[in-house]
Amino acid sequence: MLEKALRGSKGYWVWLLALLAVIGVGFGVYLRQLNFGLGITGMSRDVSWGFYIAQFTFLVGVAASAVMLVIPYYLHDYKKFGKITVLGEFLAVSSVIMCLLFIIADLGQPMRLFNVLIHPTPYSMLFWDMIVLNGYLLLNIVIGWNVLDAERNDVPPPQWVKPLIYLSIPWAISIHTVTAFLYCGLPGRGFWLTAVLAPRFLASAFAAGPAFLILLAFIVRKFANYDVGREQIQTLAKIVTYGAIANIFFFLCEVFVAVYSQIPEHTAHLQYLFFGLEGHGVLVPWMWTSIFLMITAIILLVIPAARKNEAVLGVACVAIFVGIWIDKGLGMISGGFIPNPLHHVREYVPTVPEIMITIAIYATGFLILTILYKVVVGVKQETGE
Amino acid sequence: MNDKGKIIVGLIIFVAVFTFPFWYNHGSATQPPEPKLTDKAKKAEKCVEDTTYMRTEHMQILDEWRDTVTREDKRVYVNKSGKEYMASLSNTCMDCHSNKEDFCDKCHTYTSVDPYCWDCHTYPEEKK
Amino acid sequence: MDDSRRSFLKFAGISALGLGGVSILTGLKPGAVTAADTASEPLYKNTEKALTAERWGMVVDTRKLTRSLCDKMVAACHKTHNVPDLDNDRHTIKWLWTDGFEHIFPMKHDQYLAERLHGLPILSLCNQCNNPPCVQACPTQATFQREDGIVMMDFHRCIGCRFCMAACPYGSRSFNFRDPRPAIKEENPDFPTRMKGVVEKCNFCAERLAEGKMPACVEVSEGALVFGDLEDPNSEIRKVLRENYAIRRKQSLGTNPSVYYII
C-alpha cells in the first residue's frame, strides 16, 4: 500500500520537501546539542525538564486519544467512524514516534538508551513508560495497517486483529496514565502530587486529540478531496466538548484542594503560574490565555448552533488545541519545578536551539502523518468510499 | 514491465558500493602496531594477568572492575596467582602504562575503537 | 569500552563485530588464549583498612557553623571530587553547598525564628535517604543504594534522563549540562571527573571510606560535622544524637534521611 505515498501532486512533494528541510536544520542543531550537551537548552539544575519532556507529555495525550475513535467504532459498533478510525490510529502512530524522539532528544547520554533494557527496573516508572509507549506504537501500526489492507481488498480484517483492537483500548488509557505517574508519584513536588493528574491528563487528551483530528479532517477534505463526513465530525466535536469540560472540572478540583487547604507546597506552583511568585512570572500571560481559550472554546462547543457551524467548530478546535498545548506543553512541567524544592524561584525559558529541535521533531511527526494519511486517502478513494 | 536492465544496473551499483571498503583497502594492509612498554611496565614483567590474556580481555577486566568497585565497593583485585592490585584504571593501569599514546592509543586507533574511559578518568599526561 | 556501548553492540549484532574484533586483536601478536588462563577465577575484595558501617549517617551541628568554615568544607569536597566551577548559574554542579535556614527547611516557616539562624549558612548535601525516591525513579539502576545506606551514582550507566532530579525533594542532584573538565581548576587525579550528560551528587566520600579516611568535609569540619554508623549504639554519632535534639529535612515525606541537623 505504501506505493500510494509515492505518487502525489506537486503540492504534496513541496510539503514533504519543506518538512525534510526543517528536519535537516533541526538535526544539525541536534548534532550541536550532542556535541556540547544539554547546556544549549534553557534547562537548569532547578528546572531539569523543559520543553522536550513537556511536548512528550502533550503528545502522549494526542496519541492516547485514538481510543476515542476505537471505542465508538469497535465497542459500540458506530459504523460511521469506519471512515475516520484509521486516521485516528495513524495520528497515534506519528504522535508516539514524536514522543520517543522527544525522550531521546532529552537524554544526556542517548547512546546509552539501551541501558533501560539491559538493566530493566520495574520500580521505575520510566521503564513502564517505555514499555507502554512502544507497545502502543506497535499495536496501532499493526491494527491500522491490517484493517486498511483488508478494506482495500474488500475482505474483513483477519481474526487475530480483533483481540489486538480490544487490547489497544486499555493500552491507550495506560500510556497516559503511566505518563502521569512519572510526575505524580514524586514526593516533594507538590504541583504534581495529586491523584487527579492521570484523569486530568486523559481528559485533556480526549479534548486536544480529537480537536486536532477534526482539523486534520478539514485539511484532508480540502487538500486530498476525501470527506470523513459531517456527522462523524460532529460526533468528534461532542467528544471534544466533554473532554474539555472534564479537563476544566479536574483542573478546578485541583485548584480547590490547593487553595482551600492553603498548604504552601501546593499553592506556590499555582501562584507562580497564574500570578507570578517573588516577581517572577513569565508564564502568567500564557496560562491566562490558555484558560481563556479553553473556556471560550467550551462555550462555542456547547451551543449546538455554533458547534454545527464548521467554521466556528474549526476556531473552537484550534482554541482547544492551543489552550491545552499551553497548559501541558508549557505550564505543566516547568510549573512543577518552580519554585524548586528549596523554595527558590528560578524560571525556565526555552532557547532557540531547543525550539528548533522541537520544531524538527514535530516536522518528523507531520512527515510520517502525511505519508500515512496519503496511503489512507489513496485506499479509501480506490475502494470508492 | 521490462525493467531488467535497470535492475541489473542497480544490482551492480549496490554490490560495488557495498564491497567498496574491501576494494579500497585491498593490498594496503598495515602492520599491526606493537604497543610500547614503559620501563616500569617492563620491569614488572607481568601485568595483572598474562600478557596474552590482557591483550584480548583487558576491556572485560576493566568492565568488571568498574562494576565491582562502583557497585559492590570491592576495590581490590586478586589475580589468578593470588597477587593483589587496586582495581583502578587511573591509579593502577595508568601508573604502569603511563604512556597512553604509545600504549593504549596505538592499538585503539588501529582497531578503530574509541573508548571514552578517559573522558572521566585521568591519565598521567594530564597529571600536571 | 563503556558498558552501555558494549551492551549496545551486543544488541546490535555483536557476532559480526566480535569476530572481526577478536581476529584483529589476536592478530596483534599471535598467541591463543589457553584453557590454563581461565583455570582459577580472580577474586575481588574490599580493602582491609576500609571503614564500614551498617548505615552511614551525619550530624550537622549548626551551632558550630560559620561562613568561613562552610566555605572551607565546600572547597574541600569540591576539590576532592573534581566538581567544576561553572560560571553559568543554570549549569552549576553542587555536592555540598550552603543555603539559608528557610530554604534548607522550607516546611519550617517560623515567624519568630531564633535570631542566630537569620542569615546563618546551613550546609546542604545529599541526605543519603534510607528510602530514596531517586533510586526508585532511576530506570537503569545507575543510582542505587549500597548495603551501608550510601546512595551511589554509577556514572558509567547514567543515561541522563534526570528523573532522579525530579524525584529528589532536596534539590541535591546536579546534571552535567556540558563537559565539566574545562571548568575544573585543579584536577584531583585520584577521583574521576564526569562527562557531559550524567547526573551527580554527594557520595558520602565512598572512595575515601574505602581507604579508611573520613569524608573530606568532615575532616576539615572542626567538629561541626559528626560522621558515623547510625545503627551502632556506641558510635559517636549516636551519642551526639542522644544528647542533642536534632531534626531532619522534610521528614514528613518518608524518605528517612541519614543527615541530621542540630539547630
PDB file of N, CA and C in Angstrom, chain A residues 34-39 41-45 48-49 106-110 112-121 123-127 182 186-189 192 265 337 341-344 346, chain C residues 2-4 7-8 90-92 94 99 103 106-107 133 135-141 155-163 165-166 169-171 173-175 177-178 195-198 249-250:
ATOM      1  N   LEU A  34      24.341  17.295  20.852  1.00  0.00           N
ATOM      2  CA  LEU A  34      25.083  16.080  21.180  1.00  0.00           C
ATOM      3  C   LEU A  34      26.521  16.434  21.533  1.00  0.00           C
ATOM      4  N   ASN A  35      27.061  17.360  20.786  1.00  0.00           N
ATOM      5  CA  ASN A  35      28.452  17.722  20.955  1.00  0.00           C
ATOM      6  C   ASN A  35      28.669  18.551  22.218  1.00  0.00           C
ATOM      7  N   PHE A  36      27.813  19.525  22.434  1.00  0.00           N
ATOM      8  CA  PHE A  36      28.009  20.430  23.565  1.00  0.00           C
ATOM      9  C   PHE A  36      27.376  19.895  24.843  1.00  0.00           C
ATOM     10  N   GLY A  37      26.248  19.225  24.701  1.00  0.00           N
ATOM     11  CA  GLY A  37      25.488  18.791  25.863  1.00  0.00           C
ATOM     12  C   GLY A  37      24.192  19.570  25.941  1.00  0.00           C
ATOM     13  N   LEU A  38      23.352  19.194  26.910  1.00  0.00           N
ATOM     14  CA  LEU A  38      22.035  19.832  27.014  1.00  0.00           C
ATOM     15  C   LEU A  38      22.123  21.275  27.487  1.00  0.00           C
ATOM     16  N   GLY A  39      23.345  21.729  27.702  1.00  0.00           N
ATOM     17  CA  GLY A  39      23.537  23.127  28.083  1.00  0.00           C
ATOM     18  C   GLY A  39      23.060  24.119  27.046  1.00  0.00           C
ATOM     19  N   THR A  41      20.222  24.115  25.866  1.00  0.00           N
ATOM     20  CA  THR A  41      18.801  24.353  26.133  1.00  0.00           C
ATOM     21  C   THR A  41      18.669  25.335  27.299  1.00  0.00           C
ATOM     22  N   GLY A  42      17.436  25.689  27.607  1.00  0.00           N
ATOM     23  CA  GLY A  42      17.206  26.606  28.720  1.00  0.00           C
ATOM     24  C   GLY A  42      17.077  25.900  30.056  1.00  0.00           C
ATOM     25  N   MET A  43      17.221  24.578  30.044  1.00  0.00           N
ATOM     26  CA  MET A  43      17.035  23.828  31.280  1.00  0.00           C
ATOM     27  C   MET A  43      18.167  24.120  32.258  1.00  0.00           C
ATOM     28  N   SER A  44      17.892  23.857  33.516  1.00  0.00           N
ATOM     29  CA  SER A  44      18.879  24.183  34.537  1.00  0.00           C
ATOM     30  C   SER A  44      18.844  23.139  35.636  1.00  0.00           C
ATOM     31  N   ARG A  45      19.705  23.360  36.625  1.00  0.00           N
ATOM     32  CA  ARG A  45      19.731  22.492  37.797  1.00  0.00           C
ATOM     33  C   ARG A  45      18.368  22.488  38.487  1.00  0.00           C
ATOM     34  N   SER A  48      14.882  20.924  35.611  1.00  0.00           N
ATOM     35  CA  SER A  48      15.724  19.946  34.926  1.00  0.00           C
ATOM     36  C   SER A  48      14.991  19.233  33.790  1.00  0.00           C
ATOM     37  N   TRP A  49      13.696  19.468  33.672  1.00  0.00           N
ATOM     38  CA  TRP A  49      12.975  19.021  32.492  1.00  0.00           C
ATOM     39  C   TRP A  49      12.343  20.254  31.871  1.00  0.00           C
ATOM     40  N   ASP A 106      15.929  14.440  24.857  1.00  0.00           N
ATOM     41  CA  ASP A 106      16.092  14.938  26.216  1.00  0.00           C
ATOM     42  C   ASP A 106      17.196  14.218  26.990  1.00  0.00           C
ATOM     43  N   LEU A 107      17.693  13.106  26.451  1.00  0.00           N
ATOM     44  CA  LEU A 107      18.677  12.324  27.202  1.00  0.00           C
ATOM     45  C   LEU A 107      20.058  12.972  27.148  1.00  0.00           C
ATOM     46  N   GLY A 108      20.739  12.917  28.274  1.00  0.00           N
ATOM     47  CA  GLY A 108      22.096  13.438  28.316  1.00  0.00           C
ATOM     48  C   GLY A 108      23.075  12.509  27.615  1.00  0.00           C
ATOM     49  N   GLN A 109      22.809  11.220  27.674  1.00  0.00           N
ATOM     50  CA  GLN A 109      23.664  10.215  27.045  1.00  0.00           C
ATOM     51  C   GLN A 109      22.806   9.285  26.183  1.00  0.00           C
ATOM     52  N   PRO A 110      22.336   9.781  25.025  1.00  0.00           N
ATOM     53  CA  PRO A 110      21.414   8.960  24.225  1.00  0.00           C
ATOM     54  C   PRO A 110      22.021   7.641  23.734  1.00  0.00           C
ATOM     55  N   ARG A 112      23.421   5.595  25.422  1.00  0.00           N
ATOM     56  CA  ARG A 112      23.219   4.571  26.451  1.00  0.00           C
ATOM     57  C   ARG A 112      21.750   4.227  26.632  1.00  0.00           C
ATOM     58  N   LEU A 113      20.929   4.643  25.688  1.00  0.00           N
ATOM     59  CA  LEU A 113      19.486   4.430  25.779  1.00  0.00           C
ATOM     60  C   LEU A 113      19.133   2.986  26.141  1.00  0.00           C
ATOM     61  N   PHE A 114      19.879   2.044  25.558  1.00  0.00           N
ATOM     62  CA  PHE A 114      19.518   0.644  25.750  1.00  0.00           C
ATOM     63  C   PHE A 114      19.815   0.131  27.155  1.00  0.00           C
ATOM     64  N   ASN A 115      20.477   0.951  27.974  1.00  0.00           N
ATOM     65  CA  ASN A 115      20.643   0.567  29.379  1.00  0.00           C
ATOM     66  C   ASN A 115      19.297   0.311  30.043  1.00  0.00           C
ATOM     67  N   VAL A 116      18.268   0.978  29.531  1.00  0.00           N
ATOM     68  CA  VAL A 116      16.933   0.785  30.109  1.00  0.00           C
ATOM     69  C   VAL A 116      16.478  -0.664  29.892  1.00  0.00           C
ATOM     70  N   LEU A 117      16.901  -1.259  28.779  1.00  0.00           N
ATOM     71  CA  LEU A 117      16.537  -2.652  28.502  1.00  0.00           C
ATOM     72  C   LEU A 117      17.533  -3.623  29.142  1.00  0.00           C
ATOM     73  N   ILE A 118      18.802  -3.228  29.173  1.00  0.00           N
ATOM     74  CA  ILE A 118      19.835  -4.116  29.715  1.00  0.00           C
ATOM     75  C   ILE A 118      19.689  -4.265  31.225  1.00  0.00           C
ATOM     76  N   HIS A 119      19.259  -3.175  31.873  1.00  0.00           N
ATOM     77  CA  HIS A 119      19.072  -3.225  33.325  1.00  0.00           C
ATOM     78  C   HIS A 119      17.621  -2.904  33.652  1.00  0.00           C
ATOM     79  N   PRO A 120      16.701  -3.762  33.269  1.00  0.00           N
ATOM     80  CA  PRO A 120      15.288  -3.429  33.477  1.00  0.00           C
ATOM     81  C   PRO A 120      14.975  -3.208  34.959  1.00  0.00           C
ATOM     82  N   THR A 121      14.237  -2.137  35.222  1.00  0.00           N
ATOM     83  CA  THR A 121      13.993  -1.730  36.602  1.00  0.00           C
ATOM     84  C   THR A 121      12.507  -1.502  36.805  1.00  0.00           C
ATOM     85  N   TYR A 123      10.591  -0.949  39.251  1.00  0.00           N
ATOM     86  CA  TYR A 123      10.046   0.065  40.152  1.00  0.00           C
ATOM     87  C   TYR A 123      10.208   1.477  39.595  1.00  0.00           C
ATOM     88  N   SER A 124      10.856   1.615  38.443  1.00  0.00           N
ATOM     89  CA  SER A 124      10.965   2.927  37.822  1.00  0.00           C
ATOM     90  C   SER A 124       9.830   3.117  36.818  1.00  0.00           C
ATOM     91  N   MET A 125       9.129   4.237  36.951  1.00  0.00           N
ATOM     92  CA  MET A 125       8.001   4.483  36.050  1.00  0.00           C
ATOM     93  C   MET A 125       8.464   4.695  34.609  1.00  0.00           C
ATOM     94  N   LEU A 126       9.687   5.146  34.446  1.00  0.00           N
ATOM     95  CA  LEU A 126      10.189   5.373  33.094  1.00  0.00           C
ATOM     96  C   LEU A 126      10.317   4.061  32.325  1.00  0.00           C
ATOM     97  N   PHE A 127      10.648   3.010  33.063  1.00  0.00           N
ATOM     98  CA  PHE A 127      10.733   1.685  32.447  1.00  0.00           C
ATOM     99  C   PHE A 127       9.369   1.289  31.880  1.00  0.00           C
ATOM    100  N   LEU A 182       4.673   9.281  36.043  1.00  0.00           N
ATOM    101  CA  LEU A 182       6.052   9.768  36.071  1.00  0.00           C
ATOM    102  C   LEU A 182       6.159  10.945  37.026  1.00  0.00           C
ATOM    103  N   LEU A 186       6.057  11.534  42.670  1.00  0.00           N
ATOM    104  CA  LEU A 186       7.293  12.074  43.228  1.00  0.00           C
ATOM    105  C   LEU A 186       7.020  12.867  44.503  1.00  0.00           C
ATOM    106  N   PRO A 187       7.650  12.470  45.605  1.00  0.00           N
ATOM    107  CA  PRO A 187       7.437  13.234  46.835  1.00  0.00           C
ATOM    108  C   PRO A 187       8.113  14.590  46.684  1.00  0.00           C
ATOM    109  N   GLY A 188       7.568  15.582  47.294  1.00  0.00           N
ATOM    110  CA  GLY A 188       8.250  16.864  47.288  1.00  0.00           C
ATOM    111  C   GLY A 188       8.021  17.702  46.037  1.00  0.00           C
ATOM    112  N   ARG A 189       7.166  17.230  45.146  1.00  0.00           N
ATOM    113  CA  ARG A 189       6.782  18.074  44.005  1.00  0.00           C
ATOM    114  C   ARG A 189       5.287  18.292  44.103  1.00  0.00           C
ATOM    115  N   TRP A 192       2.522  18.299  41.205  1.00  0.00           N
ATOM    116  CA  TRP A 192       2.127  17.060  40.525  1.00  0.00           C
ATOM    117  C   TRP A 192       1.552  16.017  41.475  1.00  0.00           C
ATOM    118  N   GLU A 265       3.160  24.167  49.868  1.00  0.00           N
ATOM    119  CA  GLU A 265       3.829  23.338  48.859  1.00  0.00           C
ATOM    120  C   GLU A 265       2.939  23.106  47.637  1.00  0.00           C
ATOM    121  N   PHE A 337       8.386  22.502  38.654  1.00  0.00           N
ATOM    122  CA  PHE A 337       9.754  22.720  39.136  1.00  0.00           C
ATOM    123  C   PHE A 337       9.953  24.100  39.769  1.00  0.00           C
ATOM    124  N   PRO A 341      12.639  22.671  45.112  1.00  0.00           N
ATOM    125  CA  PRO A 341      12.414  22.064  46.428  1.00  0.00           C
ATOM    126  C   PRO A 341      12.948  22.894  47.592  1.00  0.00           C
ATOM    127  N   LEU A 342      13.908  23.772  47.330  1.00  0.00           N
ATOM    128  CA  LEU A 342      14.418  24.624  48.400  1.00  0.00           C
ATOM    129  C   LEU A 342      13.719  25.982  48.403  1.00  0.00           C
ATOM    130  N   HIS A 343      12.624  26.015  47.640  1.00  0.00           N
ATOM    131  CA  HIS A 343      11.795  27.206  47.580  1.00  0.00           C
ATOM    132  C   HIS A 343      12.524  28.418  47.052  1.00  0.00           C
ATOM    133  N   HIS A 344      13.305  28.198  46.003  1.00  0.00           N
ATOM    134  CA  HIS A 344      13.859  29.308  45.240  1.00  0.00           C
ATOM    135  C   HIS A 344      13.083  29.369  43.939  1.00  0.00           C
ATOM    136  N   ARG A 346      13.461  29.890  40.251  1.00  0.00           N
ATOM    137  CA  ARG A 346      14.356  30.014  39.099  1.00  0.00           C
ATOM    138  C   ARG A 346      13.539  29.645  37.885  1.00  0.00           C
TER     139      ARG A 346
ATOM    140  N   ASP C   2      32.951   1.489  27.113  1.00  0.00           N
ATOM    141  CA  ASP C   2      31.892   1.746  28.068  1.00  0.00           C
ATOM    142  C   ASP C   2      30.858   0.624  28.072  1.00  0.00           C
ATOM    143  N   ASP C   3      30.346   0.379  29.247  1.00  0.00           N
ATOM    144  CA  ASP C   3      29.367  -0.684  29.452  1.00  0.00           C
ATOM    145  C   ASP C   3      28.194  -0.545  28.492  1.00  0.00           C
ATOM    146  N   SER C   4      27.678   0.680  28.425  1.00  0.00           N
ATOM    147  CA  SER C   4      26.483   0.882  27.611  1.00  0.00           C
ATOM    148  C   SER C   4      26.786   0.607  26.148  1.00  0.00           C
ATOM    149  N   SER C   7      27.225  -3.141  25.625  1.00  0.00           N
ATOM    150  CA  SER C   7      25.950  -3.846  25.673  1.00  0.00           C
ATOM    151  C   SER C   7      25.113  -3.507  24.462  1.00  0.00           C
ATOM    152  N   PHE C   8      25.256  -2.270  24.017  1.00  0.00           N
ATOM    153  CA  PHE C   8      24.524  -1.887  22.821  1.00  0.00           C
ATOM    154  C   PHE C   8      24.995  -2.718  21.642  1.00  0.00           C
ATOM    155  N   ARG C  90      22.823  28.339  35.526  1.00  0.00           N
ATOM    156  CA  ARG C  90      21.922  27.224  35.191  1.00  0.00           C
ATOM    157  C   ARG C  90      22.648  25.880  35.226  1.00  0.00           C
ATOM    158  N   HIS C  91      23.945  25.915  34.975  1.00  0.00           N
ATOM    159  CA  HIS C  91      24.685  24.660  34.832  1.00  0.00           C
ATOM    160  C   HIS C  91      25.462  24.272  36.091  1.00  0.00           C
ATOM    161  N   THR C  92      25.282  25.011  37.180  1.00  0.00           N
ATOM    162  CA  THR C  92      26.080  24.742  38.389  1.00  0.00           C
ATOM    163  C   THR C  92      25.995  23.290  38.822  1.00  0.00           C
ATOM    164  N   LYS C  94      26.646  21.113  42.271  1.00  0.00           N
ATOM    165  CA  LYS C  94      26.852  21.280  43.704  1.00  0.00           C
ATOM    166  C   LYS C  94      26.773  19.929  44.399  1.00  0.00           C
ATOM    167  N   ASP C  99      22.842  27.206  52.263  1.00  0.00           N
ATOM    168  CA  ASP C  99      21.656  28.000  51.969  1.00  0.00           C
ATOM    169  C   ASP C  99      21.074  28.442  53.309  1.00  0.00           C
ATOM    170  N   HIS C 103      15.357  27.964  53.502  1.00  0.00           N
ATOM    171  CA  HIS C 103      15.414  27.184  52.266  1.00  0.00           C
ATOM    172  C   HIS C 103      15.770  25.733  52.542  1.00  0.00           C
ATOM    173  N   PRO C 106      12.205  24.415  54.265  1.00  0.00           N
ATOM    174  CA  PRO C 106      11.108  25.281  53.804  1.00  0.00           C
ATOM    175  C   PRO C 106       9.780  24.978  54.497  1.00  0.00           C
ATOM    176  N   MET C 107       9.674  23.794  55.110  1.00  0.00           N
ATOM    177  CA  MET C 107       8.415  23.477  55.781  1.00  0.00           C
ATOM    178  C   MET C 107       8.408  24.010  57.214  1.00  0.00           C
ATOM    179  N   PRO C 133      13.865   8.313  47.011  1.00  0.00           N
ATOM    180  CA  PRO C 133      12.999   8.418  45.825  1.00  0.00           C
ATOM    181  C   PRO C 133      13.790   8.412  44.525  1.00  0.00           C
ATOM    182  N   VAL C 135      16.448   6.620  43.792  1.00  0.00           N
ATOM    183  CA  VAL C 135      16.766   5.245  43.417  1.00  0.00           C
ATOM    184  C   VAL C 135      15.539   4.596  42.784  1.00  0.00           C
ATOM    185  N   GLN C 136      14.381   4.919  43.371  1.00  0.00           N
ATOM    186  CA  GLN C 136      13.143   4.370  42.833  1.00  0.00           C
ATOM    187  C   GLN C 136      12.882   4.868  41.416  1.00  0.00           C
ATOM    188  N   ALA C 137      13.255   6.114  41.150  1.00  0.00           N
ATOM    189  CA  ALA C 137      12.951   6.714  39.849  1.00  0.00           C
ATOM    190  C   ALA C 137      13.891   6.248  38.752  1.00  0.00           C
ATOM    191  N   CYS C 138      15.138   5.945  39.097  1.00  0.00           N
ATOM    192  CA  CYS C 138      16.152   5.670  38.076  1.00  0.00           C
ATOM    193  C   CYS C 138      15.803   4.439  37.242  1.00  0.00           C
ATOM    194  N   PRO C 139      15.720   4.590  35.907  1.00  0.00           N
ATOM    195  CA  PRO C 139      15.317   3.462  35.072  1.00  0.00           C
ATOM    196  C   PRO C 139      16.452   2.487  34.739  1.00  0.00           C
ATOM    197  N   THR C 140      17.670   2.779  35.165  1.00  0.00           N
ATOM    198  CA  THR C 140      18.775   1.885  34.799  1.00  0.00           C
ATOM    199  C   THR C 140      19.565   1.398  36.008  1.00  0.00           C
ATOM    200  N   GLN C 141      19.126   1.738  37.207  1.00  0.00           N
ATOM    201  CA  GLN C 141      19.861   1.446  38.436  1.00  0.00           C
ATOM    202  C   GLN C 141      21.238   2.098  38.438  1.00  0.00           C
ATOM    203  N   PHE C 155      28.283   6.498  37.323  1.00  0.00           N
ATOM    204  CA  PHE C 155      28.316   7.446  36.192  1.00  0.00           C
ATOM    205  C   PHE C 155      28.404   6.735  34.850  1.00  0.00           C
ATOM    206  N   HIS C 156      28.903   5.505  34.876  1.00  0.00           N
ATOM    207  CA  HIS C 156      29.038   4.766  33.626  1.00  0.00           C
ATOM    208  C   HIS C 156      27.679   4.396  33.051  1.00  0.00           C
ATOM    209  N   ARG C 157      26.721   4.272  33.927  1.00  0.00           N
ATOM    210  CA  ARG C 157      25.446   3.711  33.497  1.00  0.00           C
ATOM    211  C   ARG C 157      24.371   4.769  33.281  1.00  0.00           C
ATOM    212  N   CYS C 158      24.589   5.958  33.804  1.00  0.00           N
ATOM    213  CA  CYS C 158      23.573   7.016  33.753  1.00  0.00           C
ATOM    214  C   CYS C 158      23.287   7.421  32.309  1.00  0.00           C
ATOM    215  N   ILE C 159      21.987   7.449  31.959  1.00  0.00           N
ATOM    216  CA  ILE C 159      21.619   7.849  30.601  1.00  0.00           C
ATOM    217  C   ILE C 159      21.249   9.330  30.543  1.00  0.00           C
ATOM    218  N   GLY C 160      21.251   9.978  31.700  1.00  0.00           N
ATOM    219  CA  GLY C 160      20.965  11.415  31.705  1.00  0.00           C
ATOM    220  C   GLY C 160      19.504  11.764  31.509  1.00  0.00           C
ATOM    221  N   CYS C 161      18.589  10.931  32.014  1.00  0.00           N
ATOM    222  CA  CYS C 161      17.163  11.238  31.845  1.00  0.00           C
ATOM    223  C   CYS C 161      16.684  12.253  32.880  1.00  0.00           C
ATOM    224  N   ARG C 162      17.444  12.386  33.969  1.00  0.00           N
ATOM    225  CA  ARG C 162      17.186  13.379  35.012  1.00  0.00           C
ATOM    226  C   ARG C 162      15.891  13.128  35.787  1.00  0.00           C
ATOM    227  N   PHE C 163      15.404  11.880  35.724  1.00  0.00           N
ATOM    228  CA  PHE C 163      14.237  11.501  36.510  1.00  0.00           C
ATOM    229  C   PHE C 163      14.573  11.624  38.006  1.00  0.00           C
ATOM    230  N   MET C 165      16.487  13.725  39.391  1.00  0.00           N
ATOM    231  CA  MET C 165      16.482  15.121  39.830  1.00  0.00           C
ATOM    232  C   MET C 165      15.069  15.581  40.133  1.00  0.00           C
ATOM    233  N   ALA C 166      14.109  15.095  39.325  1.00  0.00           N
ATOM    234  CA  ALA C 166      12.714  15.431  39.595  1.00  0.00           C
ATOM    235  C   ALA C 166      12.255  14.753  40.874  1.00  0.00           C
ATOM    236  N   PRO C 169      13.537  15.394  46.671  1.00  0.00           N
ATOM    237  CA  PRO C 169      12.829  16.504  47.288  1.00  0.00           C
ATOM    238  C   PRO C 169      13.759  17.531  47.933  1.00  0.00           C
ATOM    239  N   TYR C 170      15.067  17.355  47.771  1.00  0.00           N
ATOM    240  CA  TYR C 170      16.019  18.244  48.436  1.00  0.00           C
ATOM    241  C   TYR C 170      16.898  19.008  47.456  1.00  0.00           C
ATOM    242  N   GLY C 171      16.638  18.835  46.165  1.00  0.00           N
ATOM    243  CA  GLY C 171      17.454  19.523  45.169  1.00  0.00           C
ATOM    244  C   GLY C 171      18.924  19.192  45.297  1.00  0.00           C
ATOM    245  N   ARG C 173      20.706  17.036  43.554  1.00  0.00           N
ATOM    246  CA  ARG C 173      21.368  16.442  42.392  1.00  0.00           C
ATOM    247  C   ARG C 173      21.674  17.499  41.335  1.00  0.00           C
ATOM    248  N   SER C 174      22.786  17.286  40.657  1.00  0.00           N
ATOM    249  CA  SER C 174      23.186  18.205  39.597  1.00  0.00           C
ATOM    250  C   SER C 174      23.383  17.418  38.316  1.00  0.00           C
ATOM    251  N   PHE C 175      23.167  18.103  37.212  1.00  0.00           N
ATOM    252  CA  PHE C 175      23.323  17.455  35.912  1.00  0.00           C
ATOM    253  C   PHE C 175      24.448  18.148  35.146  1.00  0.00           C
ATOM    254  N   PHE C 177      25.346  19.670  32.286  1.00  0.00           N
ATOM    255  CA  PHE C 177      24.772  20.234  31.064  1.00  0.00           C
ATOM    256  C   PHE C 177      25.835  20.431  29.986  1.00  0.00           C
ATOM    257  N   ARG C 178      27.106  20.320  30.389  1.00  0.00           N
ATOM    258  CA  ARG C 178      28.204  20.470  29.437  1.00  0.00           C
ATOM    259  C   ARG C 178      29.413  19.729  29.985  1.00  0.00           C
ATOM    260  N   MET C 195      31.558  13.265  32.741  1.00  0.00           N
ATOM    261  CA  MET C 195      31.413  13.713  31.367  1.00  0.00           C
ATOM    262  C   MET C 195      30.053  14.401  31.231  1.00  0.00           C
ATOM    263  N   LYS C 196      29.864  15.099  30.133  1.00  0.00           N
ATOM    264  CA  LYS C 196      28.571  15.758  29.937  1.00  0.00           C
ATOM    265  C   LYS C 196      27.457  14.712  29.873  1.00  0.00           C
ATOM    266  N   GLY C 197      26.279  15.122  30.310  1.00  0.00           N
ATOM    267  CA  GLY C 197      25.119  14.249  30.153  1.00  0.00           C
ATOM    268  C   GLY C 197      24.852  13.264  31.265  1.00  0.00           C
ATOM    269  N   VAL C 198      25.583  13.347  32.374  1.00  0.00           N
ATOM    270  CA  VAL C 198      25.269  12.473  33.500  1.00  0.00           C
ATOM    271  C   VAL C 198      24.960  13.303  34.743  1.00  0.00           C
ATOM    272  N   ARG C 249      15.505  16.990  57.279  1.00  0.00           N
ATOM    273  CA  ARG C 249      14.811  17.777  56.265  1.00  0.00           C
ATOM    274  C   ARG C 249      13.596  17.032  55.703  1.00  0.00           C
ATOM    275  N   LYS C 250      12.480  17.744  55.610  1.00  0.00           N
ATOM    276  CA  LYS C 250      11.245  17.217  55.018  1.00  0.00           C
ATOM    277  C   LYS C 250      10.952  15.780  55.450  1.00  0.00           C
TER     278      LYS C 250
END
